[in-house]
PDB file of C-alpha atoms and ligand atoms in Angstrom:
ATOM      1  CA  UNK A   1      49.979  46.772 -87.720  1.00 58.00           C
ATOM      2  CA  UNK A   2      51.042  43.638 -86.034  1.00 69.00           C
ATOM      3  CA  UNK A   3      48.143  43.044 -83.229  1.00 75.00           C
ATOM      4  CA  UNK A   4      49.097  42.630 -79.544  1.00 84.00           C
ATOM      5  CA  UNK A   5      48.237  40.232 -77.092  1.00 93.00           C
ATOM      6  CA  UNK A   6      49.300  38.311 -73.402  1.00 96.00           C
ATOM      7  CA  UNK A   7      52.255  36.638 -75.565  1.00 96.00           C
ATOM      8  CA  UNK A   8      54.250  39.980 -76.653  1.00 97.00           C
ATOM      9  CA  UNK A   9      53.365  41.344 -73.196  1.00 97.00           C
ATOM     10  CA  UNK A  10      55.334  38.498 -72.111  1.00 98.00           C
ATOM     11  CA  UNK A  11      57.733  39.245 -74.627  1.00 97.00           C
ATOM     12  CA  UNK A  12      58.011  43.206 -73.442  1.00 98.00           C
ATOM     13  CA  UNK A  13      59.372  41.790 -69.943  1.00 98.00           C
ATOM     14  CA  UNK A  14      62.749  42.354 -69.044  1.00 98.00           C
ATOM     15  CA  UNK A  15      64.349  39.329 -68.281  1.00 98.00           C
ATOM     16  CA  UNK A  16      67.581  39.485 -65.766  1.00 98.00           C
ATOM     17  CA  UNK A  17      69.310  36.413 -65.083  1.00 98.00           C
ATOM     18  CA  UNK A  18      70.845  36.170 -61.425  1.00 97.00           C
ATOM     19  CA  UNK A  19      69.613  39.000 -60.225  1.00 96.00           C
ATOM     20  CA  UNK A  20      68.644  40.503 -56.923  1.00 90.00           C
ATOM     21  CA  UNK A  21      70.531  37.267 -56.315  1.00 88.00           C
ATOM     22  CA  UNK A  22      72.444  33.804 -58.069  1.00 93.00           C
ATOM     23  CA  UNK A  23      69.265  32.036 -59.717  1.00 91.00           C
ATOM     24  CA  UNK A  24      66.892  34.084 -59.802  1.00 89.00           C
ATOM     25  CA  UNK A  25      65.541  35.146 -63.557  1.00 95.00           C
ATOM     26  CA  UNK A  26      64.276  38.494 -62.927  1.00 97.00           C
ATOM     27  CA  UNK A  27      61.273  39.380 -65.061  1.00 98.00           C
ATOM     28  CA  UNK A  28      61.256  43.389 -65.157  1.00 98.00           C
ATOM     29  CA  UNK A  29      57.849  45.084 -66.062  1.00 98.00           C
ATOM     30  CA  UNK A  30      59.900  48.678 -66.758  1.00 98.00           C
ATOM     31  CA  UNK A  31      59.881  48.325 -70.804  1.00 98.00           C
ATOM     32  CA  UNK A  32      55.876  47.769 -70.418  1.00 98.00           C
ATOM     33  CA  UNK A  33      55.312  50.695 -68.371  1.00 98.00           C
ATOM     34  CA  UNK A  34      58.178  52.545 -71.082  1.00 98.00           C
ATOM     35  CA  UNK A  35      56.037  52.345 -73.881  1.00 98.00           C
ATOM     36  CA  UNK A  36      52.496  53.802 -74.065  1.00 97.00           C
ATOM     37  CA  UNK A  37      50.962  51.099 -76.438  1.00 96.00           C
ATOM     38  CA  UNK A  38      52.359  48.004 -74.262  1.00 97.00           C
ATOM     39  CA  UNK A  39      51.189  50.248 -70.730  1.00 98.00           C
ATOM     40  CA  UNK A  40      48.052  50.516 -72.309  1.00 98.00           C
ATOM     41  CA  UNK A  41      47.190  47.052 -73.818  1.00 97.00           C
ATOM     42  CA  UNK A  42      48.070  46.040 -70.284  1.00 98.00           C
ATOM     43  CA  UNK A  43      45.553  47.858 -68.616  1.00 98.00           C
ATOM     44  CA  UNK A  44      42.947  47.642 -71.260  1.00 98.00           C
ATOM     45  CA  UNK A  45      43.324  43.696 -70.996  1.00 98.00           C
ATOM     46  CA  UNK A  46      42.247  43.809 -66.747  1.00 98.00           C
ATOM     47  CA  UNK A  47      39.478  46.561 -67.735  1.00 98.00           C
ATOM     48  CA  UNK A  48      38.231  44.169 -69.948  1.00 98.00           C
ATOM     49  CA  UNK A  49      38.095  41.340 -67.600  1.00 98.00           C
ATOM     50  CA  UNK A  50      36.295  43.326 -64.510  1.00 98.00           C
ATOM     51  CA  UNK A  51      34.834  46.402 -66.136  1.00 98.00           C
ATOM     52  CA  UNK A  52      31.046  45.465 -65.588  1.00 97.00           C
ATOM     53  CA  UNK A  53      31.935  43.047 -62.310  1.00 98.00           C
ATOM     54  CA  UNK A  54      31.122  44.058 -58.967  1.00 98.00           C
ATOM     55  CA  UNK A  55      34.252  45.361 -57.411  1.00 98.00           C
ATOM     56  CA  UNK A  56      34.612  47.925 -55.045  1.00 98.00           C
ATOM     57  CA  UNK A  57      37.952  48.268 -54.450  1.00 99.00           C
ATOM     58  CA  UNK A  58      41.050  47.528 -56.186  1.00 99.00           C
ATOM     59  CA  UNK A  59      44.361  46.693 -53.980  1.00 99.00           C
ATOM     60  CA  UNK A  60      47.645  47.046 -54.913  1.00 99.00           C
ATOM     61  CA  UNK A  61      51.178  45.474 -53.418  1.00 98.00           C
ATOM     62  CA  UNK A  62      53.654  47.283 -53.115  1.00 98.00           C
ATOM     63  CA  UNK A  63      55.672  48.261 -55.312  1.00 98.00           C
ATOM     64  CA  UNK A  64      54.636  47.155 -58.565  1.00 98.00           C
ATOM     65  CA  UNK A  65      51.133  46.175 -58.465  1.00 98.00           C
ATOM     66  CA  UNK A  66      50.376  49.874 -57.050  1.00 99.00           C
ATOM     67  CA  UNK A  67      51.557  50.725 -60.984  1.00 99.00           C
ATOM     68  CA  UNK A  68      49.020  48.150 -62.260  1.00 99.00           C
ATOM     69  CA  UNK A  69      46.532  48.469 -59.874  1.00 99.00           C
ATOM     70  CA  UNK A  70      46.277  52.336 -60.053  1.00 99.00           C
ATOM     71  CA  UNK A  71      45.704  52.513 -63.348  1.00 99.00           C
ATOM     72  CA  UNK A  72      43.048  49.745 -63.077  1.00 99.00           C
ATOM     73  CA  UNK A  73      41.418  51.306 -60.307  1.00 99.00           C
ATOM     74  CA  UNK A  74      41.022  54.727 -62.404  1.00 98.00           C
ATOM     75  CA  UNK A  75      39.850  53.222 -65.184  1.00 98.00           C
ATOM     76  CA  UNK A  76      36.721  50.857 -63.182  1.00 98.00           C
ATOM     77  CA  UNK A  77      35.692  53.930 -61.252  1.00 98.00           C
ATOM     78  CA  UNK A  78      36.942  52.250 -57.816  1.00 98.00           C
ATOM     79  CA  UNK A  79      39.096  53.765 -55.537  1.00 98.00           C
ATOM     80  CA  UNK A  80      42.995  52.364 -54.532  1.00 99.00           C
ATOM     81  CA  UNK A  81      44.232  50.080 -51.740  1.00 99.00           C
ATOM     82  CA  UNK A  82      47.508  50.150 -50.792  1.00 99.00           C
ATOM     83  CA  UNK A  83      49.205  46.792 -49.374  1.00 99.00           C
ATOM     84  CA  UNK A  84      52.551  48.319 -48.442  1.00 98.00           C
ATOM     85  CA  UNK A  85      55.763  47.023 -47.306  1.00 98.00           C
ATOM     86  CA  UNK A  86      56.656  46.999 -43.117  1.00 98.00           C
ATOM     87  CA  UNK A  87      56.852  50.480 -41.973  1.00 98.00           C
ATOM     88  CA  UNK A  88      55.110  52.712 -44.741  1.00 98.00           C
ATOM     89  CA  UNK A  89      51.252  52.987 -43.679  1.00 98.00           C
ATOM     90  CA  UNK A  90      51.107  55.461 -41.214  1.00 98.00           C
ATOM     91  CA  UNK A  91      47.323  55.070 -39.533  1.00 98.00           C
ATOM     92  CA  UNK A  92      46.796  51.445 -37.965  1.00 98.00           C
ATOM     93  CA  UNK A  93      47.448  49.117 -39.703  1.00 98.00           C
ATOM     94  CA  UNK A  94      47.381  44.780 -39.604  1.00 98.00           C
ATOM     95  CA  UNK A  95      50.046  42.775 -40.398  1.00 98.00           C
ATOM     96  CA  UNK A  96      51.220  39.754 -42.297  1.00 98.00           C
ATOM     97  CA  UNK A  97      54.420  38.132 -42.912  1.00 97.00           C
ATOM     98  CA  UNK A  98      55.616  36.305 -45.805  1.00 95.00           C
ATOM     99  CA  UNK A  99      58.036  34.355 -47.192  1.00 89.00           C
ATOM    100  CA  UNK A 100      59.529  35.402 -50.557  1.00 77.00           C
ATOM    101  CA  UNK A 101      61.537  33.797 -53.015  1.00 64.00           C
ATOM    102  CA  UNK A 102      64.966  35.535 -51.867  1.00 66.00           C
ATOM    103  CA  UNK A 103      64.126  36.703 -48.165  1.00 75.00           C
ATOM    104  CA  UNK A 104      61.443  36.860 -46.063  1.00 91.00           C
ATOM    105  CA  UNK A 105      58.748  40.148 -45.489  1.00 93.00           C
ATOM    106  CA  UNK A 106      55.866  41.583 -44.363  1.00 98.00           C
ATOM    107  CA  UNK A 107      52.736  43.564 -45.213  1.00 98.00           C
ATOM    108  CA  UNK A 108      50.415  46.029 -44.174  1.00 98.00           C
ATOM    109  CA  UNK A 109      46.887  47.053 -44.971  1.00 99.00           C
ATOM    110  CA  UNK A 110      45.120  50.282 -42.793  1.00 99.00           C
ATOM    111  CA  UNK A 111      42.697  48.951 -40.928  1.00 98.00           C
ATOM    112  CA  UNK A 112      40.277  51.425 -42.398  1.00 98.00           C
ATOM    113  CA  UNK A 113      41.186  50.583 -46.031  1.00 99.00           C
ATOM    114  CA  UNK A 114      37.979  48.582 -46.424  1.00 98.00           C
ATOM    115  CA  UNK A 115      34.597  47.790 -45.354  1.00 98.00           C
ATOM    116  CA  UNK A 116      33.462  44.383 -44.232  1.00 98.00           C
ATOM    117  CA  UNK A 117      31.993  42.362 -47.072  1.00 98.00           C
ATOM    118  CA  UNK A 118      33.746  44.579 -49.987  1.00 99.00           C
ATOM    119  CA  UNK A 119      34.289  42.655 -52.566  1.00 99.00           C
ATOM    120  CA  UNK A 120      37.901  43.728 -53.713  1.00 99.00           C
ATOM    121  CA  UNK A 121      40.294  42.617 -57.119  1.00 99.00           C
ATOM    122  CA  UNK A 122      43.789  42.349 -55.651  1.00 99.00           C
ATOM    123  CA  UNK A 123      46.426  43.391 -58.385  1.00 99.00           C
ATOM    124  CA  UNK A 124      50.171  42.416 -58.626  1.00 98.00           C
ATOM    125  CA  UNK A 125      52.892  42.314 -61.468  1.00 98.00           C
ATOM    126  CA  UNK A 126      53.691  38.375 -60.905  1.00 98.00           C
ATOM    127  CA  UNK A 127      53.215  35.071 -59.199  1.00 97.00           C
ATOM    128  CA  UNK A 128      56.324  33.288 -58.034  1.00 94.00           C
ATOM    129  CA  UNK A 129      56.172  31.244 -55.207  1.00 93.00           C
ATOM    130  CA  UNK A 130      52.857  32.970 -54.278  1.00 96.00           C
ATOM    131  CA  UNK A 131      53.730  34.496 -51.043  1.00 95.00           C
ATOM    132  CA  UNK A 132      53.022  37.869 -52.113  1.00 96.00           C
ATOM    133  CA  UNK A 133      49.590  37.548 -53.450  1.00 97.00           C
ATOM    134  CA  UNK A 134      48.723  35.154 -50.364  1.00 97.00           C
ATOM    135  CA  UNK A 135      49.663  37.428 -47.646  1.00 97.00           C
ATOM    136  CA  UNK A 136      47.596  40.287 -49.660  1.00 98.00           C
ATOM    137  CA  UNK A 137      44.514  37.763 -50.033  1.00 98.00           C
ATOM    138  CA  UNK A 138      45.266  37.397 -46.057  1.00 98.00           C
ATOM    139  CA  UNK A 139      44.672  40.592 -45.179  1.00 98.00           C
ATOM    140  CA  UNK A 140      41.879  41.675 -47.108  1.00 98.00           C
ATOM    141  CA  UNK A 141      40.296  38.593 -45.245  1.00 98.00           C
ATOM    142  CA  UNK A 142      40.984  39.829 -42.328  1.00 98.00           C
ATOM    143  CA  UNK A 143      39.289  43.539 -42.429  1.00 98.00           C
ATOM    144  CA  UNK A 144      36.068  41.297 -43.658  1.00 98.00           C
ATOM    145  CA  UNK A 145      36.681  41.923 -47.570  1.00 98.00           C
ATOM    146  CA  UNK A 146      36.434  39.511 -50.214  1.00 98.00           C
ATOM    147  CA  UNK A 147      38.672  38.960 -53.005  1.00 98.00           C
ATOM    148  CA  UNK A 148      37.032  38.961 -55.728  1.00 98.00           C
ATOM    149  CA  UNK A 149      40.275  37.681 -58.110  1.00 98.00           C
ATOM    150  CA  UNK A 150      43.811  38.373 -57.587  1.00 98.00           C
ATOM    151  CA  UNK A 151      45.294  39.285 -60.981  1.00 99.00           C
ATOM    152  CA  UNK A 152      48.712  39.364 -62.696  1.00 98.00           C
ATOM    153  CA  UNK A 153      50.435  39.664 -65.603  1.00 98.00           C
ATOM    154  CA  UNK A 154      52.837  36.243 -65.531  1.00 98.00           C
ATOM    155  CA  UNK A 155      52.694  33.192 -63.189  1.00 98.00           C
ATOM    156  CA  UNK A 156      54.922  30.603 -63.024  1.00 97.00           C
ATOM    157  CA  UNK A 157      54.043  27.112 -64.056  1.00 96.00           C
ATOM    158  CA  UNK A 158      57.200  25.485 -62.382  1.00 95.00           C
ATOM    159  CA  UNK A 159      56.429  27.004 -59.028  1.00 93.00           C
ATOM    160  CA  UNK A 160      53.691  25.804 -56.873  1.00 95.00           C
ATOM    161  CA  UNK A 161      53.073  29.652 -56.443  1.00 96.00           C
ATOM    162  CA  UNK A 162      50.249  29.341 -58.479  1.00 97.00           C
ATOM    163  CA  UNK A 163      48.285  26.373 -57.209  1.00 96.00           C
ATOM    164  CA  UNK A 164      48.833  27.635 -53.687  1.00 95.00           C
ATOM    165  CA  UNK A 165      46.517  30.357 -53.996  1.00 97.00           C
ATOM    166  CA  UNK A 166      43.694  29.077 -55.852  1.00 97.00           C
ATOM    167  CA  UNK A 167      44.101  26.484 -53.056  1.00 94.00           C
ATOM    168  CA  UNK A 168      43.861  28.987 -50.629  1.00 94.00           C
ATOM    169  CA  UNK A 169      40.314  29.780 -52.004  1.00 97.00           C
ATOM    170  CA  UNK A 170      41.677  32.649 -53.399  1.00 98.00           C
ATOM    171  CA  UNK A 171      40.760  32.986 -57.315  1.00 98.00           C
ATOM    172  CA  UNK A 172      43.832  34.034 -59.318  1.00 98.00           C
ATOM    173  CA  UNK A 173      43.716  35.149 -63.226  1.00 98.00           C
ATOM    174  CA  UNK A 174      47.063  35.347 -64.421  1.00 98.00           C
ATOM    175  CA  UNK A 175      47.298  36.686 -68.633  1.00 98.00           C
ATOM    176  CA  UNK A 176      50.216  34.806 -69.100  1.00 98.00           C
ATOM    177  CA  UNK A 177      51.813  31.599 -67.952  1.00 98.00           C
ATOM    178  CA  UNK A 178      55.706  30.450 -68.040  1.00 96.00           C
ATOM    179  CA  UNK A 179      57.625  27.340 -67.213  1.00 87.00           C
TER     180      UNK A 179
HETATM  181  C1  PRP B   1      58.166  40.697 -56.591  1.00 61.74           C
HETATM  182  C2  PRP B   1      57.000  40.802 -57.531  1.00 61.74           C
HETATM  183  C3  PRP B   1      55.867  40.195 -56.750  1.00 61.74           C
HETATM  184  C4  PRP B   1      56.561  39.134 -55.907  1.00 61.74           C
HETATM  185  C5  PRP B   1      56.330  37.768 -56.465  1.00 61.74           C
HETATM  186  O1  PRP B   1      58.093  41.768 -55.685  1.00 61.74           O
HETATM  187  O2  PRP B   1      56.734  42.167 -57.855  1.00 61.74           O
HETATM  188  O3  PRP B   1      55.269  41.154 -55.890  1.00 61.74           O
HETATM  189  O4  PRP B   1      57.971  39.454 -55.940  1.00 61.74           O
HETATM  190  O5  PRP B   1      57.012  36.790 -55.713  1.00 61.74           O
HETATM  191  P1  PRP B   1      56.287  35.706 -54.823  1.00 61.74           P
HETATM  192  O6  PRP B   1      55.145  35.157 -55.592  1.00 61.74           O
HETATM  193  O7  PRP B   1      57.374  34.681 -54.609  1.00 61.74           O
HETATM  194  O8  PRP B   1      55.871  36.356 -53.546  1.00 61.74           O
HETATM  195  P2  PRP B   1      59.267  42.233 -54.747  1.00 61.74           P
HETATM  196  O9  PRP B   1      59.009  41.740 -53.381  1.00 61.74           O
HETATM  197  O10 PRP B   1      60.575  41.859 -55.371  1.00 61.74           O
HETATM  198  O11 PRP B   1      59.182  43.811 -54.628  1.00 61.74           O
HETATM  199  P3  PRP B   1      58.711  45.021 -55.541  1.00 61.74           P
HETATM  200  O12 PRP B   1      57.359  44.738 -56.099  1.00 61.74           O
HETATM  201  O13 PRP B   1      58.671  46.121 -54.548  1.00 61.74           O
HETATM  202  O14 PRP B   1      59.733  45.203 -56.617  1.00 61.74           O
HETATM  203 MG1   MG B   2      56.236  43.015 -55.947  1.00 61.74          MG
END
């Protein structure tokens, strides 16, 4: 059999033209998740970046990198951080708002969710214009953690998305790139 890597992971994604909204290509990580080989060689790929690496923690943003980042977590013996949308956490939480590339949002860590100086992987599905993976970088920061990488499956060349993070400071591994 044919043997799998970042590019027919790439290939697996749904992609949806014009949708939530006119010009947006929307890249849809459901057939991945669909098929056990794809879900797998997925996961398998992160393990085999940070199994080994001195992580903590792994944190997840809502929605879909808590699918990713779940999975990760189990399989490096760490336990799960939830980023989640405005309104889910119920315990304290912080706050940080974000602009997205159709709308505008914000996220929440507890305020328990980590120790100072943990060092933590942050996971998502995708890097657009970055605002995501920045405001989850933020607050990790801000409860004294470190971010050890933020990882995702597909960034986008054409967007400054990217560049803004590792900018930031903020180290980001991405297993695929895309104009
Ligand atoms: C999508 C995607 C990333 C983010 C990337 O999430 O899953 O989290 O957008 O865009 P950015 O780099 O411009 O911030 P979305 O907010 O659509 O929600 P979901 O994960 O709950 O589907
Ligand atoms: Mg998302």
């Amino acid at each position: 059999p044919e043997v799998m890597g970042v590019e027919a992971l790439f290939e697996k994604m749904r992609k949806i033209p014009d949708w939530p909204e006119k010009g947006i290509l929307f890249h849809d990580i459901t057939p991945i998740l669909q098929s056990p080989q794809y879900f797998r060689l997925l996961v398998d790929l992160l393990v085999y970046r940070y199994m080994g690496q001195k992580i903590d923690a792994v944190a997840g943003l809502d929605a879909r990198g808590f699918i990713i980042g779940a999975a990760l977590a189990y399989q490096l013996n760490v336990g799960f951080i939830p980023i989640r949308k405005k309104g889910k956490l119920p315990f304290h939480t912080v706050s940080q708002k974000y602009a997205l590339e159709y709308g505008e949002a914000v996220v929440e860590i507890h305020t328990d969710a980590l120790e100072p100086g943990a060092q933590v992987l942050l996971v998502d599905d995708l890097v657009a214009t970055g605002g995501t993976m920045s405001a989850g970088a933020e607050l990790i920061r801000r409860l004294g953690g470190n971010v050890v990488e933020a990882a995702a499956i597909l960034e986008f060349t054409d967007l400054p998305g990217g560049q803004r993070i590792r900018d930031a400071g903020v180290p980001l591994f991405t297993l695929y790139q895309n104009e």
